[in-house]
Amino acid sequence: MFASFALWGNTNPGEYDWTVSSSEYSEDQDAITDALSSADALTGAGVVGSRTTKSFIHSMFYIYEHENTDLVANIATAANIQTFCEIESKLTLLDGYPEYCALTPGTSDCADIDLSYPLLYYGVDHDWSCPLLDQSDIDTKTTEMIDALSTDIGELQYGFFFDKDVETNGFPSKVRSMVQLGAPLEGFETESDDITAQARLYEGFIGTWEDVVLPYMGMTHGQTASAFAQAHVKNGINVRYWGFDLQNIEFLRVVQTDMFFSIFSLIFVFIWIWIHLGSGFLASISMLQIVASLPLGAAIYKGVFQIPFFDTLHTLVIFLVLGVGADDCFVLVDGWKQTAELVLRKDGQSYEDYLCDRMTVAYGRTAQAVFNTSFTTAMAFVATAISPIMPISTFGIYAALCIVINYVMVITLTPCAVLVYEVYIQKWRGCPCPCNDKRKTEEEIKNPVKEIGGGTGERGGIVERFFDNCYIPLFAGGKAEAQEAGEGRAPGRGKAFAVASILFCCAWGVFAGSMAFKLTPPTEQERWFKGSHMFTGILDDNQKLFLGGVDDQYVKMIFAYGIEGIDRDKNPSGEKFNIYKPNDNRGTAVFNSNFDITNAQTQADILAGCQLIRNKVCNAKACAGGKLTRTGGVTCFLEEFDTWLGGLSLTRAGLSADDMKTKLIEFRDGEKPASDPIAGSWEEVIGLVDGEIKFVTIPAVSSMQTLKPVDQKEEVREVVDTLLTEMDTGNEATGKVITEAGIAWTWMITERGLVNGLFTGFAICFPVAFLVLIVATKNVAVSTYAIAAIIQIVASVMGIVQSIGYDLGVAESIAGIIVIGFSVDYVVHLAHMYMEGFEEGKVTSVDRFKYACTHMGSTVVAGAITTGGSGSFMFFCQLTFFFKMALLIVLTILFSLFYALFFFMPMLLLIGPDTTFGNLDTLFGKGKATAVTKPSFEERD
């Protein structure tokens, strides 16, 4: 275990971890990205310097509201604007800001911040001293901007800053700013060049901003709560800030804080195991084997399977293993205790031989029962391993390995620990000290039945008393009804209660199932933080609360000619693409050898393509204005090339092929796009590779804002697919057109894959669970009741998920498979014990019902408390992912226990089987439907 810790540890998260690399959209994106990065550098006036681009990704949003966020009142007061200015100055006056700000091209000076609301009043060249302005000047400027919103130009200029009701109210009640940092950083060619490395640098800078702004706001990060988990109020203004870099920092910080609660899970499980087993020694060994499975699983996962990827998601396995591992230990130790009654010590038999006989019985029962549940749980995780989403796939592999290792531990280490405890440690009831006067007597050592197993009479535990005094009498009758029950029938009152219990469970299962079928992919962005967190819903508010947005808030698309696709096996490093290292060696673009930009028909096709993109109608919900692209959002290099040629008194038609190529390269190196005459360039639009024009692109800003839900993105993508078909002219020199849109299309595949993976997992897990039940019980009837219970458990959990407003997001999709794995355990244990009852001479369904409840009831309840208790500590986590997992695990345990006791067991009580009805041997003519009393251990020996 300690040696295995050498392979423990998370990998650094990367941009492509959650993308499905095998999807068409991912391959097109990688092909275009690699083609752009392989383009020759500019040599003329068109060269773009470091940090001359104002980055949307590396920026800071500010939303300003009144402290009472429901208040509708003028926020544009002198005092408030001064506060806005002071808040933003904490970023712009940082010592390191000149190293990260956007630069004015050709200088080393920070460029003007043109999206800062307070600078609308102070002026873009303000030094951030933030004096108190005159209110009349502010009112005049505010009125001027609101009046301008009635024109298209005015809305484009000022719509970003104001809330949607500003014209109706005549004043702004909410405003926002955005301070954009510069890209690419020094030493990087473009903003997309080594994204991960650049992100680390930006995050380091934002970390220093936190150190300044939090004290200013009177906030600090706590041990169990982030400073951003509460409102930030200054001078009556509630401010929210957000940026991708800030969110990444916060996410990693919150994960580390949330994992702190795993310590409490460990403590809780240890205490409960100690209480249930009655031994600190056995509890310690049990915890050792549970904890050991994590690094041992990692050693096999990384060392044998050669999977290097290990994410925060994988740490969730500790909560799963705690419950499963404790349950396995309970089965063995409880079985061992029960052998004190089942196995009698023969005359003259040595103590060691007697212990061996007892362990033989306990071990045989445990090896089979725990194998059944461990195999089913492991297969549930294996079902996630087939997911095309790599983090989920590897999570399933790692979780399955840990479950298997737990099983190996419980049939190797735990039996040894039980015997060591029995022979050596239990001699002392107090501390394990030979001088303790509470040592067991010699007689008690030789005859251990009184100490372990309970002997005869009423059992003393709370759970045991519940089964003996409440549950069993309620369903199967008490002493007054012994005669009727002894005839093999449940008493009338018990039968009525069993029927009512079954009907209630079925009615709830149908109702919950109808709700579960309404589950859909997320209709809004996944919310990673709880409702009180500043970041929760801020992206939606940025899109919904304000009049307009800058181009960077809309999805940018690239339509590329001359690129065939991507060769994943061809990389500059010489290594092939490894799905477990998704951010390395993603392949090399394959160019269309027939593409010819000097071909007149190709040029006509490209010009026609520009018009098709501009004019494409889009009636999808996410498209604003009824068009696929924003007004002025299409950059067509051939149109601007024609204008440039006109200035030289030339035309494309009058150029030879060689002259056309020469002029295009000259235009590429020396000119700027009209849409971005300062920081823009033609470097990635006219794809010159090794001196040859291998590809060209048409950049376009879509009318769909970023981070829309999957169903809306799918509608837009259908429009794009139709457009690509229209742009395919069949001309060999033009070739096909491919497109990419950043994470818009690739994440859409991930979101859809989560849902598909869930139902694929169901298709695998349910048949596997039924097969395990058949093998475990060797009885079709019992297996049918059990699988019916499992289906209703899953329906109940997923129905509750839908009823409280959750969608099939990341947590729900993963947990859906976990639900199946956990829901099998209790019915399998009870079914196994019910079938074993016949071998022990329990002939009727009532007797077998009592036998199963007596010998396994407390074990399944103890396992439920352990699993549910360990998972419940995630309720205190700040990430909604962990909170949802806690909810789903606890719901699964509650419904699993409920259906095991109030559906499955009543079904066995009412319908049976009695004797060997439904047994496989009987069905295939190999068995006899007669009562068989199992011989004593001595007779078998």
PDB file of C-alpha atoms in Angstrom, residues 275-473:
ATOM      1  CA  ILE A 275     -19.729  -0.181  16.957  1.00  0.00           C
ATOM      2  CA  HIS A 276     -21.133  -2.880  14.707  1.00  0.00           C
ATOM      3  CA  LEU A 277     -18.233  -5.321  15.003  1.00  0.00           C
ATOM      4  CA  GLY A 278     -17.591  -4.568  18.663  1.00  0.00           C
ATOM      5  CA  SER A 279     -13.836  -4.509  18.149  1.00  0.00           C
ATOM      6  CA  GLY A 280     -11.409  -1.658  17.610  1.00  0.00           C
ATOM      7  CA  PHE A 281      -8.897  -4.131  16.210  1.00  0.00           C
ATOM      8  CA  LEU A 282     -11.266  -5.474  13.564  1.00  0.00           C
ATOM      9  CA  ALA A 283     -12.455  -1.956  12.775  1.00  0.00           C
ATOM     10  CA  SER A 284      -8.842  -0.862  12.246  1.00  0.00           C
ATOM     11  CA  ILE A 285      -8.071  -3.796   9.951  1.00  0.00           C
ATOM     12  CA  SER A 286     -11.286  -3.145   8.031  1.00  0.00           C
ATOM     13  CA  MET A 287     -10.353   0.508   7.524  1.00  0.00           C
ATOM     14  CA  LEU A 288      -6.842  -0.504   6.526  1.00  0.00           C
ATOM     15  CA  GLN A 289      -8.094  -2.742   3.741  1.00  0.00           C
ATOM     16  CA  ILE A 290     -10.579  -0.102   2.563  1.00  0.00           C
ATOM     17  CA  VAL A 291      -7.949   2.642   2.438  1.00  0.00           C
ATOM     18  CA  ALA A 292      -5.358   0.280   0.958  1.00  0.00           C
ATOM     19  CA  SER A 293      -7.594  -0.437  -2.027  1.00  0.00           C
ATOM     20  CA  LEU A 294      -7.171   3.157  -3.231  1.00  0.00           C
ATOM     21  CA  PRO A 295      -3.373   3.238  -3.756  1.00  0.00           C
ATOM     22  CA  LEU A 296      -3.306  -0.442  -4.774  1.00  0.00           C
ATOM     23  CA  GLY A 297      -6.002   0.293  -7.342  1.00  0.00           C
ATOM     24  CA  ALA A 298      -3.960   3.270  -8.545  1.00  0.00           C
ATOM     25  CA  ALA A 299      -0.876   1.055  -8.873  1.00  0.00           C
ATOM     26  CA  ILE A 300      -2.719  -1.364 -11.166  1.00  0.00           C
ATOM     27  CA  TYR A 301      -4.548   1.466 -12.940  1.00  0.00           C
ATOM     28  CA  LYS A 302      -1.363   3.380 -13.732  1.00  0.00           C
ATOM     29  CA  GLY A 303       1.304   0.686 -13.573  1.00  0.00           C
ATOM     30  CA  VAL A 304      -0.418  -2.265 -15.232  1.00  0.00           C
ATOM     31  CA  PHE A 305      -3.127  -0.654 -17.374  1.00  0.00           C
ATOM     32  CA  GLN A 306      -0.775   2.243 -18.201  1.00  0.00           C
ATOM     33  CA  ILE A 307      -3.453   4.909 -17.767  1.00  0.00           C
ATOM     34  CA  PRO A 308      -1.769   8.144 -16.680  1.00  0.00           C
ATOM     35  CA  PHE A 309      -4.938  10.227 -16.366  1.00  0.00           C
ATOM     36  CA  PHE A 310      -6.143  10.744 -12.784  1.00  0.00           C
ATOM     37  CA  ASP A 311      -8.607  13.559 -12.176  1.00  0.00           C
ATOM     38  CA  THR A 312     -10.544  15.057  -9.289  1.00  0.00           C
ATOM     39  CA  LEU A 313     -13.429  12.831 -10.322  1.00  0.00           C
ATOM     40  CA  HIS A 314     -11.387   9.766  -9.407  1.00  0.00           C
ATOM     41  CA  THR A 315     -11.056  10.906  -5.794  1.00  0.00           C
ATOM     42  CA  LEU A 316     -14.807  10.361  -5.489  1.00  0.00           C
ATOM     43  CA  VAL A 317     -14.068   6.642  -5.383  1.00  0.00           C
ATOM     44  CA  ILE A 318     -13.109   6.956  -1.712  1.00  0.00           C
ATOM     45  CA  PHE A 319     -16.753   7.602  -0.775  1.00  0.00           C
ATOM     46  CA  LEU A 320     -17.895   4.592  -2.796  1.00  0.00           C
ATOM     47  CA  VAL A 321     -15.236   2.231  -1.484  1.00  0.00           C
ATOM     48  CA  LEU A 322     -15.942   3.181   2.125  1.00  0.00           C
ATOM     49  CA  GLY A 323     -19.475   1.865   1.876  1.00  0.00           C
ATOM     50  CA  VAL A 324     -18.728  -1.199  -0.230  1.00  0.00           C
ATOM     51  CA  GLY A 325     -15.653  -2.202   1.792  1.00  0.00           C
ATOM     52  CA  ALA A 326     -17.419  -1.886   5.136  1.00  0.00           C
ATOM     53  CA  ASP A 327     -20.370  -3.905   3.852  1.00  0.00           C
ATOM     54  CA  ASP A 328     -18.006  -6.704   2.761  1.00  0.00           C
ATOM     55  CA  CYS A 329     -16.423  -6.792   6.229  1.00  0.00           C
ATOM     56  CA  PHE A 330     -19.825  -6.899   7.904  1.00  0.00           C
ATOM     57  CA  VAL A 331     -20.854  -9.926   5.853  1.00  0.00           C
ATOM     58  CA  LEU A 332     -17.763 -11.884   6.895  1.00  0.00           C
ATOM     59  CA  VAL A 333     -17.693 -10.920  10.570  1.00  0.00           C
ATOM     60  CA  ASP A 334     -21.460 -11.294  11.033  1.00  0.00           C
ATOM     61  CA  GLY A 335     -21.260 -14.661   9.308  1.00  0.00           C
ATOM     62  CA  TRP A 336     -18.429 -15.619  11.634  1.00  0.00           C
ATOM     63  CA  LYS A 337     -20.474 -14.693  14.688  1.00  0.00           C
ATOM     64  CA  GLN A 338     -23.409 -16.743  13.458  1.00  0.00           C
ATOM     65  CA  THR A 339     -21.250 -19.851  13.083  1.00  0.00           C
ATOM     66  CA  ALA A 340     -21.039 -19.974  16.877  1.00  0.00           C
ATOM     67  CA  GLU A 341     -24.608 -21.298  16.713  1.00  0.00           C
ATOM     68  CA  LEU A 342     -24.431 -23.105  13.373  1.00  0.00           C
ATOM     69  CA  VAL A 343     -21.246 -25.084  14.100  1.00  0.00           C
ATOM     70  CA  LEU A 344     -21.043 -27.096  17.307  1.00  0.00           C
ATOM     71  CA  ARG A 345     -17.761 -28.031  18.852  1.00  0.00           C
ATOM     72  CA  LYS A 346     -17.250 -31.807  18.794  1.00  0.00           C
ATOM     73  CA  ASP A 347     -16.101 -33.735  21.823  1.00  0.00           C
ATOM     74  CA  GLY A 348     -12.325 -33.855  21.991  1.00  0.00           C
ATOM     75  CA  GLN A 349     -11.941 -31.396  19.116  1.00  0.00           C
ATOM     76  CA  SER A 350      -9.070 -28.946  19.539  1.00  0.00           C
ATOM     77  CA  TYR A 351      -9.849 -25.252  19.752  1.00  0.00           C
ATOM     78  CA  GLU A 352      -7.855 -24.597  16.562  1.00  0.00           C
ATOM     79  CA  ASP A 353      -9.780 -27.265  14.608  1.00  0.00           C
ATOM     80  CA  TYR A 354     -13.051 -25.897  15.906  1.00  0.00           C
ATOM     81  CA  LEU A 355     -12.116 -22.396  14.712  1.00  0.00           C
ATOM     82  CA  CYS A 356     -11.138 -23.855  11.361  1.00  0.00           C
ATOM     83  CA  ASP A 357     -14.575 -25.499  11.045  1.00  0.00           C
ATOM     84  CA  ARG A 358     -16.305 -22.217  11.848  1.00  0.00           C
ATOM     85  CA  MET A 359     -14.171 -20.229   9.432  1.00  0.00           C
ATOM     86  CA  THR A 360     -14.841 -22.788   6.691  1.00  0.00           C
ATOM     87  CA  VAL A 361     -18.584 -22.120   6.992  1.00  0.00           C
ATOM     88  CA  ALA A 362     -18.238 -18.326   7.365  1.00  0.00           C
ATOM     89  CA  TYR A 363     -15.687 -18.096   4.577  1.00  0.00           C
ATOM     90  CA  GLY A 364     -17.766 -20.109   2.127  1.00  0.00           C
ATOM     91  CA  ARG A 365     -20.817 -17.946   2.740  1.00  0.00           C
ATOM     92  CA  THR A 366     -18.833 -14.693   2.498  1.00  0.00           C
ATOM     93  CA  ALA A 367     -16.815 -15.599  -0.584  1.00  0.00           C
ATOM     94  CA  GLN A 368     -19.992 -16.251  -2.537  1.00  0.00           C
ATOM     95  CA  ALA A 369     -22.201 -13.476  -1.152  1.00  0.00           C
ATOM     96  CA  VAL A 370     -19.552 -10.771  -1.380  1.00  0.00           C
ATOM     97  CA  PHE A 371     -18.457 -11.947  -4.813  1.00  0.00           C
ATOM     98  CA  ASN A 372     -22.007 -11.524  -6.095  1.00  0.00           C
ATOM     99  CA  THR A 373     -22.341  -7.967  -4.853  1.00  0.00           C
ATOM    100  CA  SER A 374     -18.766  -6.967  -5.680  1.00  0.00           C
ATOM    101  CA  PHE A 375     -19.028  -8.371  -9.191  1.00  0.00           C
ATOM    102  CA  THR A 376     -22.291  -6.521  -9.849  1.00  0.00           C
ATOM    103  CA  THR A 377     -20.969  -3.251  -8.446  1.00  0.00           C
ATOM    104  CA  ALA A 378     -17.730  -3.619 -10.377  1.00  0.00           C
ATOM    105  CA  MET A 379     -19.659  -4.325 -13.589  1.00  0.00           C
ATOM    106  CA  ALA A 380     -21.693  -1.176 -13.030  1.00  0.00           C
ATOM    107  CA  PHE A 381     -18.440   0.753 -13.094  1.00  0.00           C
ATOM    108  CA  VAL A 382     -17.177  -1.263 -16.052  1.00  0.00           C
ATOM    109  CA  ALA A 383     -20.306  -0.079 -17.857  1.00  0.00           C
ATOM    110  CA  THR A 384     -19.052   3.483 -17.397  1.00  0.00           C
ATOM    111  CA  ALA A 385     -15.681   2.402 -18.757  1.00  0.00           C
ATOM    112  CA  ILE A 386     -17.172   2.070 -22.249  1.00  0.00           C
ATOM    113  CA  SER A 387     -18.119   5.754 -22.208  1.00  0.00           C
ATOM    114  CA  PRO A 388     -16.508   7.748 -25.029  1.00  0.00           C
ATOM    115  CA  ILE A 389     -15.850  10.499 -22.474  1.00  0.00           C
ATOM    116  CA  MET A 390     -12.368   9.678 -21.223  1.00  0.00           C
ATOM    117  CA  PRO A 391     -12.578  10.965 -17.604  1.00  0.00           C
ATOM    118  CA  ILE A 392     -15.767   8.977 -17.014  1.00  0.00           C
ATOM    119  CA  SER A 393     -14.325   5.901 -18.718  1.00  0.00           C
ATOM    120  CA  THR A 394     -11.176   5.970 -16.592  1.00  0.00           C
ATOM    121  CA  PHE A 395     -13.207   6.694 -13.456  1.00  0.00           C
ATOM    122  CA  GLY A 396     -15.153   3.495 -14.134  1.00  0.00           C
ATOM    123  CA  ILE A 397     -11.954   1.504 -14.608  1.00  0.00           C
ATOM    124  CA  TYR A 398     -10.387   2.819 -11.415  1.00  0.00           C
ATOM    125  CA  ALA A 399     -13.552   2.333  -9.345  1.00  0.00           C
ATOM    126  CA  ALA A 400     -13.959  -1.241 -10.616  1.00  0.00           C
ATOM    127  CA  LEU A 401     -10.342  -2.029  -9.710  1.00  0.00           C
ATOM    128  CA  CYS A 402     -10.822  -0.696  -6.177  1.00  0.00           C
ATOM    129  CA  ILE A 403     -13.993  -2.763  -5.728  1.00  0.00           C
ATOM    130  CA  VAL A 404     -12.186  -5.909  -6.892  1.00  0.00           C
ATOM    131  CA  ILE A 405      -9.232  -5.235  -4.588  1.00  0.00           C
ATOM    132  CA  ASN A 406     -11.670  -4.774  -1.713  1.00  0.00           C
ATOM    133  CA  TYR A 407     -13.110  -8.201  -2.472  1.00  0.00           C
ATOM    134  CA  VAL A 408      -9.655  -9.767  -2.542  1.00  0.00           C
ATOM    135  CA  MET A 409      -8.881  -8.119   0.792  1.00  0.00           C
ATOM    136  CA  VAL A 410     -12.058  -9.349   2.459  1.00  0.00           C
ATOM    137  CA  ILE A 411     -11.346 -12.975   1.535  1.00  0.00           C
ATOM    138  CA  THR A 412      -7.649 -12.827   2.438  1.00  0.00           C
ATOM    139  CA  LEU A 413      -6.792 -10.226   5.051  1.00  0.00           C
ATOM    140  CA  THR A 414     -10.078 -10.068   6.984  1.00  0.00           C
ATOM    141  CA  PRO A 415     -10.382 -13.811   7.815  1.00  0.00           C
ATOM    142  CA  CYS A 416      -6.860 -13.726   9.237  1.00  0.00           C
ATOM    143  CA  ALA A 417      -7.747 -10.656  11.312  1.00  0.00           C
ATOM    144  CA  VAL A 418     -10.892 -12.347  12.639  1.00  0.00           C
ATOM    145  CA  LEU A 419      -8.913 -15.404  13.793  1.00  0.00           C
ATOM    146  CA  VAL A 420      -6.179 -13.268  15.360  1.00  0.00           C
ATOM    147  CA  TYR A 421      -8.876 -11.355  17.210  1.00  0.00           C
ATOM    148  CA  GLU A 422     -10.612 -14.569  18.297  1.00  0.00           C
ATOM    149  CA  VAL A 423      -7.481 -16.307  19.544  1.00  0.00           C
ATOM    150  CA  TYR A 424      -5.379 -13.494  20.937  1.00  0.00           C
ATOM    151  CA  ILE A 425      -7.072 -10.134  21.281  1.00  0.00           C
ATOM    152  CA  GLN A 426     -10.548 -10.807  22.629  1.00  0.00           C
ATOM    153  CA  LYS A 427      -9.031 -12.281  25.822  1.00  0.00           C
ATOM    154  CA  TRP A 428      -9.134  -8.799  27.272  1.00  0.00           C
ATOM    155  CA  ARG A 429     -12.436  -6.990  27.447  1.00  0.00           C
ATOM    156  CA  GLY A 430     -10.739  -3.777  28.462  1.00  0.00           C
ATOM    157  CA  CYS A 431      -7.365  -2.682  27.160  1.00  0.00           C
ATOM    158  CA  PRO A 432      -5.243  -5.459  25.558  1.00  0.00           C
ATOM    159  CA  CYS A 433      -3.022  -5.812  28.616  1.00  0.00           C
ATOM    160  CA  PRO A 434      -2.223  -9.141  30.377  1.00  0.00           C
ATOM    161  CA  CYS A 435      -2.535  -7.495  33.783  1.00  0.00           C
ATOM    162  CA  ASN A 436      -6.092  -6.308  33.170  1.00  0.00           C
ATOM    163  CA  ASP A 437      -8.456  -7.850  35.697  1.00  0.00           C
ATOM    164  CA  LYS A 438     -11.220  -8.058  33.065  1.00  0.00           C
ATOM    165  CA  ARG A 439      -9.539 -10.880  31.194  1.00  0.00           C
ATOM    166  CA  LYS A 440     -11.694 -13.775  30.011  1.00  0.00           C
ATOM    167  CA  THR A 441     -11.680 -16.929  32.049  1.00  0.00           C
ATOM    168  CA  GLU A 442     -10.103 -20.094  30.728  1.00  0.00           C
ATOM    169  CA  GLU A 443     -13.576 -21.621  30.393  1.00  0.00           C
ATOM    170  CA  GLU A 444     -14.765 -18.711  28.258  1.00  0.00           C
ATOM    171  CA  ILE A 445     -11.774 -19.139  25.977  1.00  0.00           C
ATOM    172  CA  LYS A 446     -12.447 -22.862  25.518  1.00  0.00           C
ATOM    173  CA  ASN A 447     -16.167 -22.318  24.945  1.00  0.00           C
ATOM    174  CA  PRO A 448     -16.455 -19.083  22.949  1.00  0.00           C
ATOM    175  CA  VAL A 449     -20.123 -19.443  22.021  1.00  0.00           C
ATOM    176  CA  LYS A 450     -21.213 -17.165  24.836  1.00  0.00           C
ATOM    177  CA  GLU A 451     -18.920 -14.366  23.708  1.00  0.00           C
ATOM    178  CA  ILE A 452     -19.468 -14.310  19.981  1.00  0.00           C
ATOM    179  CA  GLY A 453     -22.673 -15.208  18.233  1.00  0.00           C
ATOM    180  CA  GLY A 454     -25.262 -14.343  20.786  1.00  0.00           C
ATOM    181  CA  GLY A 455     -26.069 -17.902  21.832  1.00  0.00           C
ATOM    182  CA  THR A 456     -29.782 -18.245  22.451  1.00  0.00           C
ATOM    183  CA  GLY A 457     -32.475 -15.843  23.444  1.00  0.00           C
ATOM    184  CA  GLU A 458     -33.137 -12.300  22.356  1.00  0.00           C
ATOM    185  CA  ARG A 459     -30.391 -10.499  20.509  1.00  0.00           C
ATOM    186  CA  GLY A 460     -29.201  -7.300  22.109  1.00  0.00           C
ATOM    187  CA  GLY A 461     -28.504  -4.877  19.235  1.00  0.00           C
ATOM    188  CA  ILE A 462     -30.973  -2.142  18.268  1.00  0.00           C
ATOM    189  CA  VAL A 463     -31.178  -3.358  14.670  1.00  0.00           C
ATOM    190  CA  GLU A 464     -31.534  -6.990  15.784  1.00  0.00           C
ATOM    191  CA  ARG A 465     -34.345  -6.021  18.172  1.00  0.00           C
ATOM    192  CA  PHE A 466     -36.052  -4.152  15.331  1.00  0.00           C
ATOM    193  CA  PHE A 467     -36.104  -7.269  13.196  1.00  0.00           C
ATOM    194  CA  ASP A 468     -36.995  -9.621  16.075  1.00  0.00           C
ATOM    195  CA  ASN A 469     -39.677  -7.481  17.706  1.00  0.00           C
ATOM    196  CA  CYS A 470     -41.069  -5.368  14.870  1.00  0.00           C
ATOM    197  CA  TYR A 471     -40.258  -6.358  11.314  1.00  0.00           C
ATOM    198  CA  ILE A 472     -40.560 -10.157  11.480  1.00  0.00           C
ATOM    199  CA  PRO A 473     -43.706 -10.198  13.678  1.00  0.00           C
TER     200      PRO A 473
END
